[in-house]
Short mmCIF file of C-alpha atoms in Angstrom, two decimals:
data_model
loop_
_atom_site.label_atom_id
_atom_site.label_comp_id
_atom_site.label_asym_id
_atom_site.label_seq_id
_atom_site.Cartn_x
_atom_site.Cartn_y
_atom_site.Cartn_z
CA GLY A 1 116.39 116.09 187.35
CA ALA A 2 117.75 118.10 185.21
CA VAL A 3 116.02 121.53 185.55
CA VAL A 4 118.13 122.71 182.15
CA SER A 5 117.57 120.45 178.99
CA GLN A 6 121.21 121.57 176.10
CA HIS A 7 120.43 119.63 172.59
CA PRO A 8 122.18 118.76 171.27
CA SER A 9 124.58 116.71 173.07
CA TRP A 10 126.98 116.31 170.11
CA VAL A 11 127.15 116.91 166.99
CA ILE A 12 129.50 116.38 163.29
CA CYS A 13 129.02 118.24 160.49
CA LYS A 14 130.76 120.20 157.26
CA SER A 15 132.92 123.13 157.46
CA GLY A 16 130.47 126.40 156.21
CA THR A 17 127.08 124.84 157.83
CA SER A 18 124.95 126.94 160.87
CA VAL A 19 124.61 124.79 163.28
CA LYS A 20 121.71 126.05 165.87
CA ILE A 21 122.70 124.61 170.04
CA GLU A 22 119.47 125.10 171.89
CA CYS A 23 118.92 125.90 176.16
CA ARG A 24 115.83 125.14 177.91
CA SER A 25 114.94 125.85 181.01
CA LEU A 26 112.48 123.44 182.14
CA ASP A 27 110.84 123.92 185.43
CA PHE A 28 112.56 127.70 185.77
CA GLN A 29 111.70 131.72 183.46
CA ALA A 30 114.98 132.63 182.67
CA THR A 31 114.93 135.99 182.01
CA THR A 32 119.19 136.14 180.81
CA MET A 33 120.68 132.81 180.67
CA PHE A 34 124.35 132.40 180.38
CA TRP A 35 126.60 131.18 177.24
CA TYR A 36 130.03 129.63 177.24
CA ARG A 37 132.75 127.56 176.19
CA GLN A 38 135.36 125.15 176.30
CA PHE A 39 138.60 124.00 174.93
CA PRO A 40 140.20 120.18 176.61
CA LYS A 41 141.21 120.79 179.94
CA GLN A 42 140.46 124.72 180.50
CA SER A 43 137.95 126.32 181.93
CA LEU A 44 134.69 127.71 181.01
CA MET A 45 134.72 131.00 179.30
CA LEU A 46 131.70 133.59 178.94
CA MET A 47 131.25 134.59 174.67
CA ALA A 48 127.50 135.99 176.51
CA THR A 49 124.19 136.64 178.01
CA SER A 50 121.98 136.02 176.72
CA ASN A 51 118.21 138.88 177.49
CA GLU A 52 115.08 137.80 176.79
CA GLY A 53 113.38 140.24 174.62
CA SER A 54 116.58 141.79 173.98
CA LYS A 55 120.25 142.00 171.99
CA ALA A 56 122.76 139.97 173.29
CA THR A 57 125.77 141.18 175.04
CA TYR A 58 129.19 139.25 173.86
CA GLU A 59 132.44 139.28 176.11
CA GLN A 60 134.87 140.62 174.57
CA GLY A 61 136.90 138.92 171.36
CA VAL A 62 133.79 136.70 170.87
CA GLU A 63 132.63 137.12 166.53
CA LYS A 64 128.53 138.60 167.31
CA ASP A 65 127.87 137.09 163.66
CA LYS A 66 129.34 134.12 164.14
CA PHE A 67 127.85 133.70 167.33
CA LEU A 68 124.21 134.46 166.93
CA ILE A 69 122.17 134.10 170.14
CA ASN A 70 117.88 134.49 169.88
CA HIS A 71 116.55 134.73 173.64
CA ALA A 72 113.09 134.84 171.82
CA SER A 73 110.96 133.29 175.31
CA LEU A 74 112.08 132.97 179.69
CA THR A 75 112.62 129.32 178.59
CA LEU A 76 113.96 129.25 175.81
CA SER A 77 118.16 130.40 174.08
CA THR A 78 120.16 129.86 171.14
CA LEU A 79 123.43 129.46 170.11
CA THR A 80 123.27 128.95 166.19
CA VAL A 81 127.61 128.64 165.15
CA THR A 82 126.81 130.62 161.40
CA SER A 83 129.28 128.97 158.18
CA ALA A 84 131.06 126.77 161.66
CA HIS A 85 134.88 125.85 160.78
CA PRO A 86 136.78 123.11 162.45
CA GLU A 87 138.24 126.23 164.62
CA ASP A 88 135.09 126.56 166.09
CA SER A 89 134.87 122.79 167.59
CA SER A 90 134.17 122.70 171.03
CA PHE A 91 132.34 121.84 174.16
CA TYR A 92 129.56 125.10 175.09
CA ILE A 93 127.72 125.41 177.33
CA CYS A 94 124.90 126.89 178.33
CA SER A 95 123.54 127.93 182.28
CA ALA A 96 120.51 129.06 183.60
CA ARG A 97 119.55 131.18 186.70
CA ASP A 98 115.45 131.06 188.51
CA ALA A 99 114.87 134.76 188.31
CA LYS A 100 112.82 135.26 191.69
CA GLY A 101 115.48 134.98 194.37
CA ALA A 102 119.16 136.02 193.75
CA ALA A 103 120.77 133.58 195.98
CA GLN A 104 119.80 130.72 193.47
CA PRO A 105 121.96 128.61 191.88
CA GLN A 106 122.90 128.80 188.18
CA HIS A 107 122.29 125.39 186.68
CA PHE A 108 124.25 123.91 183.60
CA GLY A 109 123.25 122.58 180.65
CA ASP A 110 125.42 118.90 179.82
CA GLY A 111 126.77 120.69 176.95
CA THR A 112 127.58 119.98 173.80
CA ARG A 113 129.89 118.88 171.18
CA LEU A 114 130.44 120.59 168.67
CA SER A 115 132.63 119.23 166.09
CA ILE A 116 133.86 120.21 162.36
CA LEU A 117 134.53 118.12 159.53
CA ALA B 1 137.35 143.34 188.40
CA GLN B 2 136.99 139.85 190.07
CA THR B 3 139.28 136.90 189.89
CA VAL B 4 139.30 133.77 190.63
CA THR B 5 142.63 131.68 190.96
CA GLN B 6 143.39 127.61 191.76
CA SER B 7 147.20 127.33 191.76
CA GLN B 8 146.93 123.97 191.47
CA PRO B 9 146.75 122.68 188.41
CA GLU B 10 146.02 118.71 189.59
CA MET B 11 145.89 116.29 193.46
CA SER B 12 145.98 113.09 194.57
CA VAL B 13 144.51 111.89 197.37
CA GLN B 14 144.03 108.11 197.83
CA GLU B 15 141.20 106.58 198.16
CA ALA B 16 139.48 107.34 201.71
CA GLU B 17 141.44 109.70 203.05
CA THR B 18 141.24 113.77 202.87
CA VAL B 19 141.74 116.56 199.84
CA THR B 20 141.80 120.09 200.39
CA LEU B 21 141.84 122.41 197.17
CA SER B 22 141.99 125.99 196.94
CA CYS B 23 140.90 129.37 195.82
CA THR B 24 141.38 132.69 197.03
CA TYR B 25 139.43 135.13 194.74
CA ASP B 26 139.97 139.12 194.23
CA THR B 27 137.06 141.79 194.55
CA SER B 28 135.73 144.70 195.53
CA GLU B 29 131.80 144.10 196.86
CA SER B 30 130.95 142.53 199.91
CA ASP B 31 128.29 140.85 199.05
CA TYR B 32 129.17 137.71 196.94
CA TYR B 33 128.77 134.44 196.42
CA LEU B 34 131.49 131.69 196.56
CA PHE B 35 130.68 127.81 194.91
CA TRP B 36 132.65 124.53 194.28
CA TYR B 37 131.78 122.91 190.57
CA LYS B 38 132.41 119.55 189.34
CA GLN B 39 133.15 118.21 186.15
CA PRO B 40 133.20 115.16 185.58
CA PRO B 41 134.62 113.49 182.56
CA SER B 42 130.75 113.63 181.13
CA ARG B 43 131.31 117.44 181.25
CA GLN B 44 128.34 117.76 183.17
CA MET B 45 128.74 120.78 186.03
CA ILE B 46 127.10 119.63 188.93
CA LEU B 47 127.31 122.67 191.87
CA VAL B 48 128.89 120.59 194.78
CA ILE B 49 128.29 123.11 197.64
CA ARG B 50 127.83 127.14 197.16
CA GLN B 51 128.41 129.80 200.17
CA GLU B 52 127.36 132.91 201.12
CA ALA B 53 129.55 134.76 201.94
CA TYR B 54 127.42 137.21 204.66
CA LYS B 55 127.37 134.31 206.23
CA GLN B 56 130.18 133.31 208.96
CA GLN B 57 128.99 129.62 208.85
CA ASN B 58 131.50 127.37 206.66
CA ALA B 59 128.68 125.50 204.08
CA THR B 60 128.77 122.14 204.84
CA GLU B 61 127.91 118.98 202.24
CA ASN B 62 128.03 115.47 203.23
CA ARG B 63 131.50 115.18 202.35
CA PHE B 64 132.35 118.49 201.03
CA SER B 65 133.07 121.55 203.52
CA VAL B 66 134.66 124.74 203.13
CA ASN B 67 136.72 126.86 205.26
CA PHE B 68 135.66 130.49 203.62
CA GLN B 69 138.23 133.49 205.75
CA LYS B 70 136.44 136.14 203.68
CA ALA B 71 139.53 138.98 205.29
CA ALA B 72 141.74 137.08 203.39
CA LYS B 73 139.54 135.54 199.99
CA SER B 74 139.99 132.44 200.55
CA PHE B 75 138.18 129.68 199.68
CA SER B 76 139.11 126.37 199.73
CA LEU B 77 136.98 122.84 199.23
CA LYS B 78 138.00 119.37 202.05
CA ILE B 79 136.73 116.31 200.31
CA SER B 80 136.07 113.76 202.93
CA ASP B 81 136.61 110.31 202.25
CA SER B 82 137.87 110.14 199.06
CA GLN B 83 135.90 108.15 196.50
CA LEU B 84 136.18 107.28 193.53
CA GLY B 85 133.56 109.25 191.99
CA ASP B 86 134.87 111.91 192.34
CA ALA B 87 137.48 111.99 190.85
CA ALA B 88 137.01 115.30 188.36
CA MET B 89 137.70 118.41 186.98
CA TYR B 90 137.29 121.10 190.98
CA PHE B 91 136.08 124.11 189.66
CA CYS B 92 136.32 127.71 191.72
CA ALA B 93 133.56 129.97 190.88
CA TYR B 94 132.77 133.83 192.03
CA ARG B 95 129.34 135.41 191.62
CA SER B 96 127.93 139.27 192.80
CA ASN B 97 125.28 139.27 194.84
CA GLY B 98 124.00 142.38 192.14
CA ASP B 99 124.83 140.05 188.84
CA ASP B 100 123.91 136.78 187.56
CA LYS B 101 127.96 136.18 185.94
CA ILE B 102 129.97 132.70 187.15
CA ILE B 103 133.26 134.12 187.51
CA PHE B 104 135.01 130.22 187.06
CA GLY B 105 138.94 130.03 188.18
CA LYS B 106 141.08 128.05 186.14
CA GLY B 107 140.21 124.44 187.70
CA THR B 108 141.85 121.73 189.37
CA ARG B 109 142.14 118.58 188.11
CA LEU B 110 141.47 115.66 191.50
CA HIS B 111 143.11 112.18 190.81
CA ILE B 112 141.73 109.46 193.39
CA LEU B 113 144.29 107.14 193.96
CA PRO B 114 142.90 103.08 194.84
#
């Protein structure tokens, strides 16, 4: 079964709306989670690293004020796309790794398809 | 900086045949992990196989195996007895042992011909 739950799977909203996406690790604790954006037929682009209890680390070119990340607990990280516009439409995926061991693989959520009208 | 290169944007293979997807990477580190992820049309990321760099033996998972050449920094994926369900985007990925961040290649789209 899925070990990382991402919600919602699909959201359609009007331009100017803020949208929150949740990423939960179901049976392990994750001090670090990752948020990716994927354009059609392209690879995953890392947006930011979400750190439990501290500020997220954003990749170059990613607007911090546009993509707000909160990692309030060891099992939950949220990505909020603020004042979303059509260009923010994309597929967003989170991932997390069990912090218990270096060999643990990353587990991915099923992704969120965001469509801004 | 580490990079992962997949030189084949698309490949096709006849059902039941064998296909090899190429991947090369660049790193100055000696301790790292390599992965192949599959992304079907549902867009779920599925871990196919992984390799620890310190292990000389190539990883195998049923019909999937890798050819890991550490000196050449090559990590190819071989799919034997290809099935229609293998059709997907395949991403090669790298992770340093000291970092959680995964670096992905651009992907290879694999078509299975019936």
